[in-house]
Amino acid sequence: MGMFRRILAAVLVLQVVLLPVTAAAASEESAEQFKPRVEITPYIGYRMGGDFDVADSEPDTSNSVDLDDSGDWGVDLGIYRDRTSFYEILYSRQSAGLDSSDPSLKGVDVTIQYLQIGGTLLFDDHERYVPYLSLTVGGTKFDAGSGYGSETKFSGSLGGGVRFPFGEHFAATLGLRGYLTVVNSDTEFLCSGSGSVNCLFRTSGSTFFQGEGLIGFTAVF
């Protein structure tokens, strides 16, 4: 619950402090000058990190199961609030194997999907590039296939990067984003049926973190 409160506090900072900063700029534009817009940014990226703290068979001991680094893809939909900020819906997907010496985990691929909502600030003080900052919250879905079922957990993300506009409606986007997922400790994870015998592993940690670098193409309508 402590991690949940910290993420929630970060969201409140975005909504209560950061986004209203753009209101002054927006107030300078009349209703006729600002027209509601939407944008879409499909992207490809490379996601790193992601490990599960796993309870060992020995009491009070644990080890780690790492997720392999791999490519990912996603799409970001934005609905403009004003000229320099927009609300967003983010979807991202990755499929990767598990790096572990445990024979039972060999050949197991885990698909991780993020579905998030939040907001982005654009700092358009520069002519040739536009820095941005994004904060979202939502859910993370883990799916191991092979009959192991899936798990969905609360998560948040913080991202930033630079856009390089070419024309009024298009831009190339380069960015970095970190995802933090809250995982209950001391619980079975990715299970098939009932009973711990049919679970991939038992988590002992409380968070799951991944970072990604991405390149995308933004179209504004």
CSV table of C-alpha atoms in Angstrom, one decimal, residues 37-219:
chain,number,residue,atom,x,y,z
A,37,ARG,CA,-7.1,18.0,-31.7
A,38,VAL,CA,-6.1,14.4,-31.4
A,39,GLU,CA,-2.8,12.6,-32.1
A,40,ILE,CA,-1.6,9.1,-32.5
A,41,THR,CA,2.0,7.8,-32.0
A,42,PRO,CA,2.8,4.2,-33.0
A,43,TYR,CA,6.3,3.2,-31.8
A,44,ILE,CA,8.8,0.5,-31.5
A,45,GLY,CA,11.2,0.2,-28.7
A,46,TYR,CA,13.6,-1.9,-26.7
A,47,ARG,CA,12.7,-2.8,-23.1
A,48,MET,CA,15.2,-3.7,-20.4
A,49,GLY,CA,15.0,-4.8,-16.8
A,50,GLY,CA,12.3,-6.6,-15.1
A,51,ASP,CA,13.0,-9.2,-12.5
A,52,PHE,CA,11.0,-11.2,-10.0
A,53,ASP,CA,12.2,-11.7,-6.4
A,54,VAL,CA,11.4,-15.4,-5.9
A,55,ALA,CA,11.1,-17.1,-2.5
A,56,ASP,CA,13.5,-20.0,-2.2
A,57,SER,CA,12.7,-23.4,-0.7
A,58,GLU,CA,15.0,-22.5,2.3
A,59,PRO,CA,13.3,-20.3,4.9
A,60,ASP,CA,14.0,-16.5,4.8
A,61,THR,CA,16.0,-16.8,1.5
A,62,SER,CA,15.2,-15.6,-2.0
A,63,ASN,CA,16.7,-15.4,-5.5
A,64,SER,CA,15.8,-13.6,-8.7
A,65,VAL,CA,14.3,-14.5,-12.0
A,66,ASP,CA,15.1,-12.0,-14.7
A,67,LEU,CA,13.1,-11.2,-17.8
A,68,ASP,CA,15.2,-11.2,-21.0
A,69,ASP,CA,15.7,-7.8,-22.6
A,70,SER,CA,13.8,-7.6,-25.9
A,71,GLY,CA,12.0,-5.4,-28.4
A,72,ASP,CA,8.5,-4.1,-27.8
A,73,TRP,CA,5.9,-2.0,-29.6
A,74,GLY,CA,3.1,0.2,-28.6
A,75,VAL,CA,0.7,3.1,-29.5
A,76,ASP,CA,-0.1,6.3,-27.7
A,77,LEU,CA,-3.3,8.2,-28.3
A,78,GLY,CA,-3.6,11.8,-27.2
A,79,ILE,CA,-6.6,14.2,-26.8
A,80,TYR,CA,-5.4,17.8,-26.5
A,81,ARG,CA,-6.4,19.7,-23.4
A,82,ASP,CA,-4.8,22.9,-24.8
A,83,ARG,CA,-1.9,23.9,-27.0
A,84,THR,CA,0.8,22.5,-24.7
A,85,SER,CA,-0.8,19.5,-22.9
A,86,PHE,CA,-3.0,16.5,-23.7
A,87,TYR,CA,-4.6,13.5,-22.0
A,88,GLU,CA,-3.3,10.2,-23.2
A,89,ILE,CA,-4.0,6.5,-23.5
A,90,LEU,CA,-1.0,4.3,-23.7
A,91,TYR,CA,-0.7,0.6,-24.8
A,92,SER,CA,2.6,-1.3,-24.9
A,93,ARG,CA,3.4,-5.0,-25.5
A,94,GLN,CA,6.5,-7.1,-25.0
A,95,SER,CA,7.2,-10.9,-25.2
A,96,ALA,CA,10.3,-12.2,-23.6
A,97,GLY,CA,11.8,-15.3,-22.1
A,98,LEU,CA,12.9,-15.9,-18.5
A,99,ASP,CA,16.6,-15.9,-17.6
A,100,SER,CA,16.9,-18.6,-14.9
A,101,SER,CA,18.9,-21.7,-14.0
A,102,ASP,CA,15.6,-23.4,-12.9
A,103,PRO,CA,14.9,-26.1,-15.6
A,104,SER,CA,11.2,-25.6,-15.0
A,105,LEU,CA,11.4,-22.0,-16.3
A,106,LYS,CA,13.3,-22.8,-19.5
A,107,GLY,CA,11.3,-22.2,-22.7
A,108,VAL,CA,8.7,-20.1,-20.9
A,109,ASP,CA,7.8,-16.9,-22.6
A,110,VAL,CA,6.1,-14.1,-20.7
A,111,THR,CA,4.0,-11.5,-22.5
A,112,ILE,CA,3.8,-8.2,-20.7
A,113,GLN,CA,1.1,-5.6,-21.6
A,114,TYR,CA,0.7,-2.1,-20.2
A,115,LEU,CA,-2.5,-0.2,-20.5
A,116,GLN,CA,-2.2,3.3,-19.0
A,117,ILE,CA,-4.0,6.7,-18.9
A,118,GLY,CA,-2.5,10.0,-17.9
A,119,GLY,CA,-1.2,13.2,-19.4
A,120,THR,CA,1.7,14.8,-21.3
A,121,LEU,CA,3.2,18.3,-21.1
A,122,LEU,CA,4.9,19.8,-24.2
A,123,PHE,CA,7.7,22.4,-23.8
A,124,ASP,CA,7.5,24.0,-27.2
A,125,ASP,CA,9.9,26.9,-26.5
A,126,HIS,CA,12.3,25.6,-29.2
A,127,GLU,CA,11.7,25.8,-32.9
A,128,ARG,CA,13.4,22.6,-34.1
A,129,TYR,CA,12.5,20.3,-31.2
A,130,VAL,CA,9.9,19.9,-28.5
A,131,PRO,CA,10.8,18.2,-25.2
A,132,TYR,CA,7.9,16.5,-23.4
A,133,LEU,CA,7.1,14.8,-20.0
A,134,SER,CA,4.5,12.1,-19.5
A,135,LEU,CA,3.0,10.5,-16.4
A,136,THR,CA,0.5,7.6,-16.6
A,137,VAL,CA,-1.2,5.1,-14.3
A,138,GLY,CA,-3.1,1.9,-15.2
A,139,GLY,CA,-2.5,-1.9,-15.3
A,140,THR,CA,0.1,-4.4,-16.2
A,141,LYS,CA,-1.0,-7.8,-17.5
A,142,PHE,CA,1.4,-10.8,-17.2
A,143,ASP,CA,0.6,-13.8,-19.4
A,144,ALA,CA,2.9,-16.9,-19.5
A,145,GLY,CA,0.7,-19.0,-21.8
A,146,SER,CA,1.2,-22.8,-21.7
A,147,GLY,CA,-1.8,-23.0,-19.4
A,148,TYR,CA,-0.3,-20.8,-16.7
A,149,GLY,CA,-2.9,-18.2,-17.0
A,150,SER,CA,-2.4,-14.4,-16.4
A,151,GLU,CA,-2.0,-11.8,-13.7
A,152,THR,CA,-3.0,-8.1,-13.8
A,153,LYS,CA,-1.4,-5.6,-11.4
A,154,PHE,CA,-1.6,-1.9,-10.7
A,155,SER,CA,1.2,0.1,-12.3
A,156,GLY,CA,2.4,3.6,-13.3
A,157,SER,CA,4.9,5.0,-15.7
A,158,LEU,CA,7.1,8.1,-16.1
A,159,GLY,CA,8.4,9.1,-19.6
A,160,GLY,CA,10.1,11.9,-21.4
A,161,GLY,CA,11.8,12.7,-24.6
A,162,VAL,CA,12.0,14.9,-27.6
A,163,ARG,CA,9.9,15.5,-30.7
A,164,PHE,CA,11.2,16.7,-34.0
A,165,PRO,CA,8.4,18.3,-36.0
A,166,PHE,CA,8.3,18.3,-39.7
A,167,GLY,CA,5.3,20.2,-40.9
A,168,GLU,CA,2.3,21.1,-38.8
A,169,HIS,CA,0.9,17.7,-38.4
A,170,PHE,CA,3.8,15.2,-38.1
A,171,ALA,CA,6.8,14.6,-35.9
A,172,ALA,CA,9.4,12.0,-35.1
A,173,THR,CA,9.5,11.0,-31.4
A,174,LEU,CA,12.4,9.8,-29.4
A,175,GLY,CA,11.8,8.9,-25.7
A,176,LEU,CA,12.6,6.9,-22.6
A,177,ARG,CA,10.0,5.5,-20.2
A,178,GLY,CA,10.1,3.6,-16.9
A,179,TYR,CA,7.3,1.3,-15.7
A,180,LEU,CA,6.8,0.4,-12.1
A,181,THR,CA,4.3,-2.4,-11.2
A,182,VAL,CA,3.1,-3.2,-7.7
A,183,VAL,CA,3.4,-7.0,-7.1
A,184,ASN,CA,2.1,-8.5,-3.9
A,185,SER,CA,4.9,-10.2,-2.0
A,186,ASP,CA,4.7,-13.8,-0.7
A,187,THR,CA,2.1,-14.8,-3.3
A,188,GLU,CA,2.0,-17.4,-6.0
A,189,PHE,CA,2.5,-15.9,-9.5
A,190,LEU,CA,1.2,-17.1,-12.9
A,191,CYS,CA,-0.7,-20.2,-11.8
A,192,SER,CA,-2.7,-22.9,-13.6
A,193,GLY,CA,-5.6,-24.1,-11.5
A,194,SER,CA,-5.3,-24.1,-7.8
A,195,GLY,CA,-2.4,-24.9,-5.5
A,196,SER,CA,1.2,-23.6,-5.5
A,197,VAL,CA,2.4,-26.8,-7.3
A,198,ASN,CA,0.9,-25.4,-10.5
A,199,CYS,CA,2.5,-21.9,-10.2
A,200,LEU,CA,5.6,-20.7,-12.0
A,201,PHE,CA,7.1,-19.2,-8.9
A,202,ARG,CA,6.3,-17.5,-5.6
A,203,THR,CA,7.2,-13.8,-5.4
A,204,SER,CA,8.9,-12.3,-2.4
A,205,GLY,CA,9.4,-8.7,-3.7
A,206,SER,CA,6.8,-5.9,-3.9
A,207,THR,CA,7.7,-4.1,-7.2
A,208,PHE,CA,8.5,-4.9,-10.8
A,209,PHE,CA,10.4,-2.3,-12.8
A,210,GLN,CA,11.2,-2.0,-16.5
A,211,GLY,CA,12.7,0.7,-18.7
A,212,GLU,CA,12.5,1.2,-22.4
A,213,GLY,CA,13.9,3.4,-25.2
A,214,LEU,CA,11.6,4.1,-28.1
A,215,ILE,CA,11.2,5.7,-31.5
A,216,GLY,CA,7.9,6.7,-32.9
A,217,PHE,CA,6.0,8.6,-35.6
A,218,THR,CA,3.4,11.2,-34.4
A,219,ALA,CA,0.5,12.3,-36.5
